[in-house]
Every structure is written in C-alpha cells, then in structure tokens.
XYZ file of C-alpha atoms in Angstrom:
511
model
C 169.035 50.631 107.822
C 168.665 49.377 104.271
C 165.039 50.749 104.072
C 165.813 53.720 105.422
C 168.745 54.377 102.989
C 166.623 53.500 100.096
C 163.603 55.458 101.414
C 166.259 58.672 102.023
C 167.393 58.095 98.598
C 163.863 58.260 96.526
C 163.429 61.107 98.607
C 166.180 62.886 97.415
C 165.278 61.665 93.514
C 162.094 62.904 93.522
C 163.139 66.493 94.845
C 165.987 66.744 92.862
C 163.908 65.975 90.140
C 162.116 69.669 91.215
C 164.031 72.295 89.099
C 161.664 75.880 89.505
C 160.796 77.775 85.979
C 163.794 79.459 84.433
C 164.300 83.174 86.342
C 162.301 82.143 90.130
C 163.739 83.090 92.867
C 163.620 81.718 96.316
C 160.287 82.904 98.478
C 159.450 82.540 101.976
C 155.922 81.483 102.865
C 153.305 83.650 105.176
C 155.835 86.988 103.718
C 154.992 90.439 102.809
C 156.696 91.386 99.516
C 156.868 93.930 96.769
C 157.654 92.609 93.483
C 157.821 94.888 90.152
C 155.019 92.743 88.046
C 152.752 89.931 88.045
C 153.906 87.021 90.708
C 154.101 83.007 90.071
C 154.577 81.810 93.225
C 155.506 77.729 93.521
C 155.469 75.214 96.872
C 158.778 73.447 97.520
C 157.415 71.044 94.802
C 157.474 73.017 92.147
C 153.451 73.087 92.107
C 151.622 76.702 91.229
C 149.886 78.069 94.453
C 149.478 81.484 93.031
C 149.603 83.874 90.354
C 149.289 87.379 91.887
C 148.359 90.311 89.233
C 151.184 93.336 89.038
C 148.804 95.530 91.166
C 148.331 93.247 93.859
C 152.279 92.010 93.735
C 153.345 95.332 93.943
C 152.744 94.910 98.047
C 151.381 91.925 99.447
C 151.599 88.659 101.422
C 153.342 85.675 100.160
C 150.875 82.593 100.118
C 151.395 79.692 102.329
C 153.905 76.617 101.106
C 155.736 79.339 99.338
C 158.766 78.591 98.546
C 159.748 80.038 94.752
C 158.218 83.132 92.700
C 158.552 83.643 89.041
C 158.167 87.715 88.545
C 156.968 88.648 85.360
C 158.817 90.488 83.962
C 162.304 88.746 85.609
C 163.851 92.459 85.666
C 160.961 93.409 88.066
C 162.653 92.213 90.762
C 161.473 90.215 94.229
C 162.038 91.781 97.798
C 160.427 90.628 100.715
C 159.973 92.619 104.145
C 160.306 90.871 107.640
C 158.922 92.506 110.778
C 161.616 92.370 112.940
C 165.646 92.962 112.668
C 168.173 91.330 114.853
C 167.731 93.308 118.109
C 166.040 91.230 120.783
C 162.850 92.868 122.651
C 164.546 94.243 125.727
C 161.199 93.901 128.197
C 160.269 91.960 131.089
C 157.592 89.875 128.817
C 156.128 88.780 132.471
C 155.473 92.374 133.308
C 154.411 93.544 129.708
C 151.415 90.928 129.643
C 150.442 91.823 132.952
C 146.883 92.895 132.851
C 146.441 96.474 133.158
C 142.685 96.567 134.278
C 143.933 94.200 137.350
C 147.944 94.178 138.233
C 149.373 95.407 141.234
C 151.606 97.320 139.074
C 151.523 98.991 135.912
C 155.046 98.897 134.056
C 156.168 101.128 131.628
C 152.510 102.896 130.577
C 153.418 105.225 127.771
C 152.625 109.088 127.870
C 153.795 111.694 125.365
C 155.434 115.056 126.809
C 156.481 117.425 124.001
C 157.582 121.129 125.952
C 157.526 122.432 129.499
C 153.567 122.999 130.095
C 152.566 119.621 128.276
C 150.677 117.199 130.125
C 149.310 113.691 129.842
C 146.808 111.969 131.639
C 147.545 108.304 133.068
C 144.953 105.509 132.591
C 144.813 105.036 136.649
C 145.566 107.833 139.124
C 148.442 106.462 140.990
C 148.166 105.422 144.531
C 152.223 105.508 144.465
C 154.731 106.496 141.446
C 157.862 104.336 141.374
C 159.696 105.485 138.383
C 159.298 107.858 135.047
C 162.183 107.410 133.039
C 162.714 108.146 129.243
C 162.171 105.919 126.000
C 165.423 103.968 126.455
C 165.094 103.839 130.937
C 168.805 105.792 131.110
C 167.598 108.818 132.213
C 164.594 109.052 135.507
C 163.041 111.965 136.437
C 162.114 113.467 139.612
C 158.799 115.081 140.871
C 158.818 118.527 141.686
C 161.899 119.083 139.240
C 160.991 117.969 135.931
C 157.299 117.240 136.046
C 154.222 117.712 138.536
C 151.442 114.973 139.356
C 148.096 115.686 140.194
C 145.690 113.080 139.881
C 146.197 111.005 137.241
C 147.769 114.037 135.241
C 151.579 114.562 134.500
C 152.832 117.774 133.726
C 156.471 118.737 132.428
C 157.860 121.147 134.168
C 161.617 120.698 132.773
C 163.141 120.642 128.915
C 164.912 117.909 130.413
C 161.789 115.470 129.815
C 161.103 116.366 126.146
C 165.053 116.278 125.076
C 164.507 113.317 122.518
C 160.827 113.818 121.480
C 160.932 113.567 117.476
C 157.785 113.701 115.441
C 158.475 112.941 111.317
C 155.748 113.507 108.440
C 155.092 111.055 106.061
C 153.048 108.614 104.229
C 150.291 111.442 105.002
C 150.966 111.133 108.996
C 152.542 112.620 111.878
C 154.296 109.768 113.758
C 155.540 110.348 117.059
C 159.315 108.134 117.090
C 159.694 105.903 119.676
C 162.612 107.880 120.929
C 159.637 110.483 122.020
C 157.854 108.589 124.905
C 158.077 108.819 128.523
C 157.471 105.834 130.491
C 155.774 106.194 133.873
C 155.104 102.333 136.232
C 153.102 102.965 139.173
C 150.702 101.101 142.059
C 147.004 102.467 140.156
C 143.976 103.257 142.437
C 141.143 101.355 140.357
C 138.297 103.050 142.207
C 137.057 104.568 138.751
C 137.233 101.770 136.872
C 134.270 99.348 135.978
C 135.231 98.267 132.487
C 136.754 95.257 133.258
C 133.459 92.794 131.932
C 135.140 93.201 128.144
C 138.001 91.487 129.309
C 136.850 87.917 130.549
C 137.923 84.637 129.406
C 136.064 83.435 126.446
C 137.091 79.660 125.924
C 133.919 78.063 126.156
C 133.250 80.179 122.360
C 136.221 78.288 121.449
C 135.860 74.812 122.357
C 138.259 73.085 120.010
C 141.455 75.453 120.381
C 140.864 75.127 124.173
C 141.051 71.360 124.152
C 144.507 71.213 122.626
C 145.703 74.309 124.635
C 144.714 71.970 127.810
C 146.030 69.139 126.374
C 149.225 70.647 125.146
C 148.423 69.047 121.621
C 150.242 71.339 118.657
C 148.088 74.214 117.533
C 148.097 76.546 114.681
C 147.027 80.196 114.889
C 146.731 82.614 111.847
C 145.917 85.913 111.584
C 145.331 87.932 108.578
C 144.862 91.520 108.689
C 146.312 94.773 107.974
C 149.260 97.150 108.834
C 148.627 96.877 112.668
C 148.040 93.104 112.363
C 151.664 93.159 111.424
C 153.311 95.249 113.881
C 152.987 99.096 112.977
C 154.226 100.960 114.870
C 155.691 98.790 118.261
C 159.087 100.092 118.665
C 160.678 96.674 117.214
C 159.093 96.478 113.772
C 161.167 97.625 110.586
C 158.972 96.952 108.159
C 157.994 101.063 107.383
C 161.681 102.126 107.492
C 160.379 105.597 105.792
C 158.187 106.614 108.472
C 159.836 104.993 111.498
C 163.336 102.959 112.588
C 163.273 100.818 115.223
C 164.328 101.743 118.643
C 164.389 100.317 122.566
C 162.104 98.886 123.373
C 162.268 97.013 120.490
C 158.459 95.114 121.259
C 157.019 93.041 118.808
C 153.694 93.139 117.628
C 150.356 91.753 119.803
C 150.242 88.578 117.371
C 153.780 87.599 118.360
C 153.462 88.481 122.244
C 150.079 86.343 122.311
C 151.763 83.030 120.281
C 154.378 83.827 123.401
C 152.346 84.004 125.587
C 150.086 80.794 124.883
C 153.243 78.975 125.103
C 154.229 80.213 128.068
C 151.305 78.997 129.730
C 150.108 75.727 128.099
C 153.647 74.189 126.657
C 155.698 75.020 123.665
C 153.141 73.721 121.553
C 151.596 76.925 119.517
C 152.642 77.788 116.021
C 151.651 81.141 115.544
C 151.643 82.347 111.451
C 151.203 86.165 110.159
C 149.465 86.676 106.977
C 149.084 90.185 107.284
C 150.022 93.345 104.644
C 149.527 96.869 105.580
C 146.784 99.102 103.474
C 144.714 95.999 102.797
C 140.748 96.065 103.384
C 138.548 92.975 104.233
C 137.988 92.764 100.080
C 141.588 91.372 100.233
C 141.202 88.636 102.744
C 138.025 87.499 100.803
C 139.771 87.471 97.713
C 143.159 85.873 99.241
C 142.268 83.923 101.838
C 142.204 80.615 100.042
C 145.980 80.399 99.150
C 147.300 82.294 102.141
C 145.169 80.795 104.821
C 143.843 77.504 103.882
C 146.522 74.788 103.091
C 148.278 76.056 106.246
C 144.895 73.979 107.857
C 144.687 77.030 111.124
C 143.327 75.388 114.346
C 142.342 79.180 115.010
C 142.242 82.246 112.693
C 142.384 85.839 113.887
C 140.801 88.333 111.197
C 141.852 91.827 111.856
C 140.581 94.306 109.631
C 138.565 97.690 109.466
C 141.215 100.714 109.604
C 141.700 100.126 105.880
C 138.120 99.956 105.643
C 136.707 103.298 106.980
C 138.002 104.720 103.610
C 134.738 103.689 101.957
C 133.756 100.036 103.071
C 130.155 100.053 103.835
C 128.948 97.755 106.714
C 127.287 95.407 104.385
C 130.348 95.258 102.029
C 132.583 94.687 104.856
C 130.289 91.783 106.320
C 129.378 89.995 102.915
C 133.021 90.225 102.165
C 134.062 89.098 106.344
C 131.106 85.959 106.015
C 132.090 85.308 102.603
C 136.138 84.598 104.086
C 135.386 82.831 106.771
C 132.656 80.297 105.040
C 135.570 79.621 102.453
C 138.253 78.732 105.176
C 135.507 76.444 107.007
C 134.491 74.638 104.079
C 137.947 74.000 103.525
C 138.614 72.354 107.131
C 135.153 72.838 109.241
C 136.601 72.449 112.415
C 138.288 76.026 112.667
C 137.306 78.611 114.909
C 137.572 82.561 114.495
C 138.324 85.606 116.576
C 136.880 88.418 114.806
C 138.981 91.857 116.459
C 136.915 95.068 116.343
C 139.426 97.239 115.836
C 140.940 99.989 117.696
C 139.021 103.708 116.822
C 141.803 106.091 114.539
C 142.534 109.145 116.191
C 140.082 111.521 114.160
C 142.038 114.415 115.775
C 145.013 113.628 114.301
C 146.633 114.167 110.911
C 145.240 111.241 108.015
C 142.411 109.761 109.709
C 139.362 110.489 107.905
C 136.552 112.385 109.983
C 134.203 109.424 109.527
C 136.644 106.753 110.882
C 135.111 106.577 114.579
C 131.612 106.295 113.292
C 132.520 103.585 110.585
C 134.444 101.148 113.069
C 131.636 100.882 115.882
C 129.483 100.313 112.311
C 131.567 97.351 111.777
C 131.849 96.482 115.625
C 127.979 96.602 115.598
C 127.428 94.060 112.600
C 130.763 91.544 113.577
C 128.485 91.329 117.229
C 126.258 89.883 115.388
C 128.494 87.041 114.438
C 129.766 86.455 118.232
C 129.067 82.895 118.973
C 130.548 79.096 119.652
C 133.312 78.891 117.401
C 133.784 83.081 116.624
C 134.142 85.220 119.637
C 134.257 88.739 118.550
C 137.414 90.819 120.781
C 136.372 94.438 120.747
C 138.705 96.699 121.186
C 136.695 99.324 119.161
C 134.785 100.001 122.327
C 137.866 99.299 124.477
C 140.297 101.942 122.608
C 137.091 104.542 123.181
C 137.516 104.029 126.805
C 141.148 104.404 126.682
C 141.295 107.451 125.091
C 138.610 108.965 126.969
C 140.926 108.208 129.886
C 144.087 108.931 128.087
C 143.907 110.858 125.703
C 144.120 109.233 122.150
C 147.546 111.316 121.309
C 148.889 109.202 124.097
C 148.308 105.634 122.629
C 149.179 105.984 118.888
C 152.158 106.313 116.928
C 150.199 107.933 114.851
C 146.481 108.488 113.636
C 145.775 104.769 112.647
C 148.597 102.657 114.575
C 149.091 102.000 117.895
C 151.884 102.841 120.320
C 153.893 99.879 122.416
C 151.364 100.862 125.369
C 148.092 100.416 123.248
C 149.163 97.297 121.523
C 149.831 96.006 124.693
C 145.924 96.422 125.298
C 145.452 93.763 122.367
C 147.811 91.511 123.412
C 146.926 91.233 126.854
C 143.208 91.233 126.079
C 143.706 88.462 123.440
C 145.594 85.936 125.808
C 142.435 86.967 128.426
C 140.115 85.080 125.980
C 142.081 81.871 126.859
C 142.678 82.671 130.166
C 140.709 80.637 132.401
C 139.839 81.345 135.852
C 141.265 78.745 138.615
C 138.685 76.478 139.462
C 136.121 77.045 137.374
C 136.434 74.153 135.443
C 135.766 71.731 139.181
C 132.654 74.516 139.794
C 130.944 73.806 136.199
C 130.359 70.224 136.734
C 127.375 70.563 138.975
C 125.474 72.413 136.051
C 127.345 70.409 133.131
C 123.610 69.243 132.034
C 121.839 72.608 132.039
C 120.025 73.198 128.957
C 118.575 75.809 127.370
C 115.369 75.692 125.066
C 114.824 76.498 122.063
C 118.004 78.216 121.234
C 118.094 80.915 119.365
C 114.862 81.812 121.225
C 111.863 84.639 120.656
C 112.348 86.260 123.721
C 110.925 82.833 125.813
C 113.019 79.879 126.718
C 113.227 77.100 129.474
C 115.912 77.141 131.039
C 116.436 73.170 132.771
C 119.330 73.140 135.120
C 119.294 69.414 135.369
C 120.970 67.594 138.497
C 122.517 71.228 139.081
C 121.656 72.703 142.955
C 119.029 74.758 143.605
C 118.459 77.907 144.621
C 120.504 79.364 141.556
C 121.355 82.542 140.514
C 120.593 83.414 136.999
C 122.249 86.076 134.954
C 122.174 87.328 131.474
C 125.427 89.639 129.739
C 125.610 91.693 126.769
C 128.698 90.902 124.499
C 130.066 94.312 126.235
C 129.994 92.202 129.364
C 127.099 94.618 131.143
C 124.301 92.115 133.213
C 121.147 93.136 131.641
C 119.032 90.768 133.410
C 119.066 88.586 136.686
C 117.062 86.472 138.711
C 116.933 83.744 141.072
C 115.565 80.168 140.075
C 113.873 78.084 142.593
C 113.149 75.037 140.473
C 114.320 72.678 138.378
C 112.606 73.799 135.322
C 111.677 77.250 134.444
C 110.077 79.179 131.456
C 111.438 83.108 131.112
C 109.750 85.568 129.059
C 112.515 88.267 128.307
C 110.248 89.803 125.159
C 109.545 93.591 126.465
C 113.257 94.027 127.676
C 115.636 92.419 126.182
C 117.171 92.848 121.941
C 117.799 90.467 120.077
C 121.469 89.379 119.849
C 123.432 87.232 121.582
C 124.166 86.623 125.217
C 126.104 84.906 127.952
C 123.920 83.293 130.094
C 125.456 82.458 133.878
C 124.051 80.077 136.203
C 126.042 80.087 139.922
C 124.820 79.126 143.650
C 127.678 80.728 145.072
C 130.261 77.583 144.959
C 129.125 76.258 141.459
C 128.958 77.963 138.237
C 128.259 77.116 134.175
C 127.879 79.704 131.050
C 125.729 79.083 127.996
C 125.728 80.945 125.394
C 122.104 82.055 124.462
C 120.875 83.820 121.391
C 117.624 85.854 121.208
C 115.800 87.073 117.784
C-alpha cells in the first residue's frame, strides 16, 4: 500500500508539474476543428505534436495524443466539431448490417418520391412488399392508393407520399433532407443479380488483424479520409449544420457501424478511431499522416479518399501521394495492414459534381488494384456504386452529388465487415491444402502450382480482384506447371484450390 501511495504520488508530481503555454485551450485528440490562425497542438504532457499553418487550421483534424492547442493569434479562437449529437440511432443495427446482396429481407431500402408521377426503382424486384412508410416510420402507405408497383419500380400516385420531401441549396449542392425519403423493406427476387463475387471475405489479405479478431486480442482501426469518411450525410451526423440537421434515423456513419459491428461478432475488443476532415484530398493524408495516424500505433488503417480528388488529382499524383502515406505509417510500425476503399462514383447528373468525376475515380480504382495484396486489400465500391445506380438510380442513393444517403452508406458498411467475415467452416476445409505452394510468385505468366499432401483430383480456379473466374481447370497431380501467358493480364489474383469438401486461396500475382 506504501508503494502504491508513493508511486500515485510521483505520478501526480510529475503531471502537476505540466502547466500548457499561457492562452491553450483544452483539445480532444482524433477531432475535426476550425481554429482562426496557426495551431500548437500539445499531448497531455505538455510535449509539441503539431504546429498546423492558419490555412490548414482553419478546418482540419486534431492529431492524435491531443490534448491542448495554443492558437496563434489567442483571439482566433478554437472550436471543434463532433459527428454525432445526443440522439441515439433509432435502427435495428441487426437488420441494418444485414447483407443486401443475400438477406431474406431487405429493411428500410431508401427511395426518393418528390410529386404524384415520380418513381423510383428498387435494387431487387420484390417477391413480396411488407411495408413503405415515411422517413420517421409514423405514417405507411398503401398500394393502389398512394403509390403503384411494377417490377422493381414505385410510382406515387398520392401527395400524401411526398408531404415532407425538402431539398435545400448550399455549399454548391442540392441535398435532399432526410425528412425526404421513403422507406420501402421487402422479400427481393435475386434472379438478376450476379454481382455478389465483390463482396467475399478477404481475411487471408489481412493476416494479422484477423488473428486478434479470432483471438479477441484488443485491436485498433483508423481511418483517415474525407467528408464521407466522417459521416456526410447519414441522417445522424451534425457536423454540416448549414446544409443538413439531423433527423430519424439518426445512423451513424459506415466507420462507426463497422467498429460495431466487429465487436459484435468477435468481443468488445475493437477500438475504432476517425481521423477524417471533409474537402481534404490524398495530398493531405501524405502530408498529415505522421502526427494523426502514427503514435496512435493502428493494427489496421482504412484510407478513404478520391471524391476530393477528381477536382484535379491525376492518377499518378494520387498514387505517389497514397504509396508515399502508407510507406510512412509502415516504417513507423511495419506490422500494419491497409484497406484501400475505391470510392463511391459522384452523381455527375447532379448539381456540383464535376463532369469528369466518374472517369477520374475508376482512374484511381484502376491504379489502387494494383496495390491489392497480403496486407492491403483494396474494397471497391467505385465499381459497386456503378452497379447500384445502374439499378437504382444514382438520385436514389445520395444526399447529394458527392455523399451518400443512409441506404448507400449502408453498402460500405456492410461490405467492409464482409472482408472479415469468414465463411463457417472454411477454416477445418483449408487444412488439407495448408502446404500448397505456388512458384515463383509474382510469376511471368508460368508457375507450378504444388498442392502438397492436399487430395487429388482438385479443382483449380483463378479470380480477378472484381471477383469474375477468368480461368479454371482441373489438376490431376501433385505437381503442375501452367502457362497462363496468351490469356491472362498482369495483376493480381485469387487463386482457389477445392475438391469439393476441401478448399485453400493463395493469392497469386502475374507481371
């Protein structure tokens, strides 16, 4: 007790003995903030983390161990932004993370209903509708009195439908309030559907952050991105109180739904940080990466960037600047691991979104591909939102022209937690190809593929990063050379080996 006293009470010295520069005020770590000049910003022990330039501090992210700022000058003021206010999300969490490309039931899909004659196209036709109700679920409506289905098409038929459908200009936008959307849940009829290959657990990419999600050992996640890395525009955020005000729903963004959901399903043991600050560009998370990211020592990092970045990023900037990030955070801890989002396509129909902006993101999806591998897996939803809106409609997904809707963000989320999602049993059917190996790797088109002590027959098959099979065979030996040169590209692959009880994946990369 005497140690302990004594050890409580140097404690206590030493801290006390931390008095911040004359005029700091408190900060909180991981923050976005605006602050009128150049920003100091101090740990708990009084040690400079960062000194942020008055352009930059006029809207940014707080570094990590933040816990004073000096603003230069004092009369500048400090102000930080939080996501979320004090109303709790009022979903069923269960039934928002339920998969839409394979649930029974689809809750609460968004579609956007403006007038008598609109109409909106569901992602699925239904084989049964159970309810469409408005943005807050008081009010259902009936078929055959205020709208008509045919198909997978909705169309209003009643004012009644449209009575609280808002749409505000600002900030060069047209945002659609969250008080405008109609929620339809149904039973879908999947028959059209094949798309389901870019939404497939991914953990062998990410070896290490799988091991302590199994072993329910703490883990830290990070992301750094932009505006829709931090939650524009789910119904819950209040962090763009010009453009839009929370409302029911009140979801939170895909980055808190995923930490959620990871420790829903493999313990309480996921700490899930935000460095994100809407209008930044992949530039910025080169340039800030080191304070915000590193001493927070990230079991996981998710970089989200690219709708800032169709304003005049060229590929190769955006990739020297994306390598150039990550290479600083691994030589800083060399055990993290990366998902790399593609990011959703802007509406180019819509008001703000530059004509380019489709075009630019799949140039950035193309080149981040490239980087897909163990340790990075690459989660597209570039190619993903493209198939949405072809089925959809993008009006239908987006609050506006660059941010996504509850429904759409719900895409990410659910996506996201996919990539640790791992099939039942597939860890007991791996074993009996645990020693396959693959030779050389990268290869030129040739390798040998050995499948060790692992059964034969075996079915060999080769996927895309888009999940599509571009090549498969059967093997009938041990050991066997393939010559892939006249039909496959280069880039890199998921190779699957299976006898119909017994499956492994390697990942295989051809130049």
């Amino acid at each position: 007790m005497l140690k302990l006293f004594f050890a409580l009470c140097c404690y206590s010295a030493i801290h006390s003995q931390c008095t911040p520069p004359v005029g700091a005020v408190a900060a909180n770590p991981n923050t976005v903030y605006y602050a009128g000049g150049s920003c100091t910003f101090y740990d708990a022990q009084c040690n400079p983390l960062l000194v942020a330039p008055a352009g930059e501090a006029s809207w940014s992210c707080s570094p990590a161990l933040a816990a004073w700022v000096l603003v230069s000058p004092v009369a500048g003021g400090y102000y930080e932004f939080p996501h979320y206010g004090n109303n709790m999300p009022q979903i069923n969490f269960n039934r928002y993370m339920n998969p839409f490309w394979n649930c029974d039931t689809i809750y609460n899909e968004l579609i956007f209903l403006d007038g008598v004659g609109s109409s909106a196209h569901l992602m699925f036709e239904p084989a049964q509708v159970i309810s469409v109700k408005n943005y807050n679920y008081n009010t259902s409506f009936s078929q055959g009195v205020d709208y008509q289905l045919n198909g997978n098409t909705i169309t209003q038929i009643s004012p009644n439908v449209s009575t609280t459908v808002t749409t505000t200009f600002g900030s060069g936008l047209e945002n659609k309030q969250h008080s405008s959307w109609t929620n339809v849940t149904y039973i879908p009829n999947r028959s059209n559907w094949n798309a389901n290959n870019n939404l497939t657990y991914r953990g062998q990419q990410l070896p290490k952050t799988m091991a302590k999600l199994q072993n329910q050992l703490p883990l830290t996640v990070q992301a750094i991105g932009m505006s829709i890395t931090c939650g524009l525009n789910v119904s819950g955020f209040i962090g763009d109180p010009n453009n839009f005000q929370a409302n029911v729903p009140y979801m939170h963004s895909y980055i808190d739904m995923l930490g959620t959901k990871l420790n829903q399903v493999f313990g309480n043991n996921t700490s899930m940080l935000n460095s994100s600050c809407g209008g930044k560009t992949i530039a910025w998370v080169d340039n800030y990466c080191e304070p915000l990211v590193n001493p927070n020592n990230p079991d996981l990092v998710i970089i989200d960037m690219g709708m800032n970045d169709i304003w005049g990023t060229s590929t190769a900037s955006f990739m020297n600047s994306l390598q150039s990030a990550m290479n600083k955070m691994k030589t800083h801890n060399p055990d993290v691991e990366f998902i790399l989002i593609s990011n959703m396509l802007p509406d180019v129909n819509g008001m703000g979104a530059p004509a380019n902006g489709a075009m630019d993101m799949y140039g950035f999806r193309a080149a981040m591909l490239n980087l897909d591998t163990v340790g990075t897996v690459v989660f597209d939803m570039t190619s993903m939102s493209d198939t949405i809106y072809q089925r959809k409609g993008a009006n239908h997904c987006t609050a506006n022209s660059l941010h996504p809707n509850d429904y759409l963000a719900r895409w990410y989320a659910q996506g996201l937690f996919e990539i640790f999602n791992e099939p039942q049993g597939s860890k007991l059917d791996e074993t009996a190809y645990s020693d396959v190996e693959i030779f050389p790797n990268p290869a030129l088109g040739s390798f040998t593929l050995d499948l060790g002590k692992g059964s034969i027959p075996a079915t060999i098959a080769l996927f895309d990063l888009n999940g599509h099979k571009v090549f498969e065979a059967e093997q009938n030996e041990p050991i066997l050379i393939y010559d892939l040169k006249s039909n496959i590209q280069a880039g890199n692959y998921l190779l699957k080996i299976s006898n119909g009880k017994q499956s492994s994946e390697k990942l295989l990369q051809i130049r």
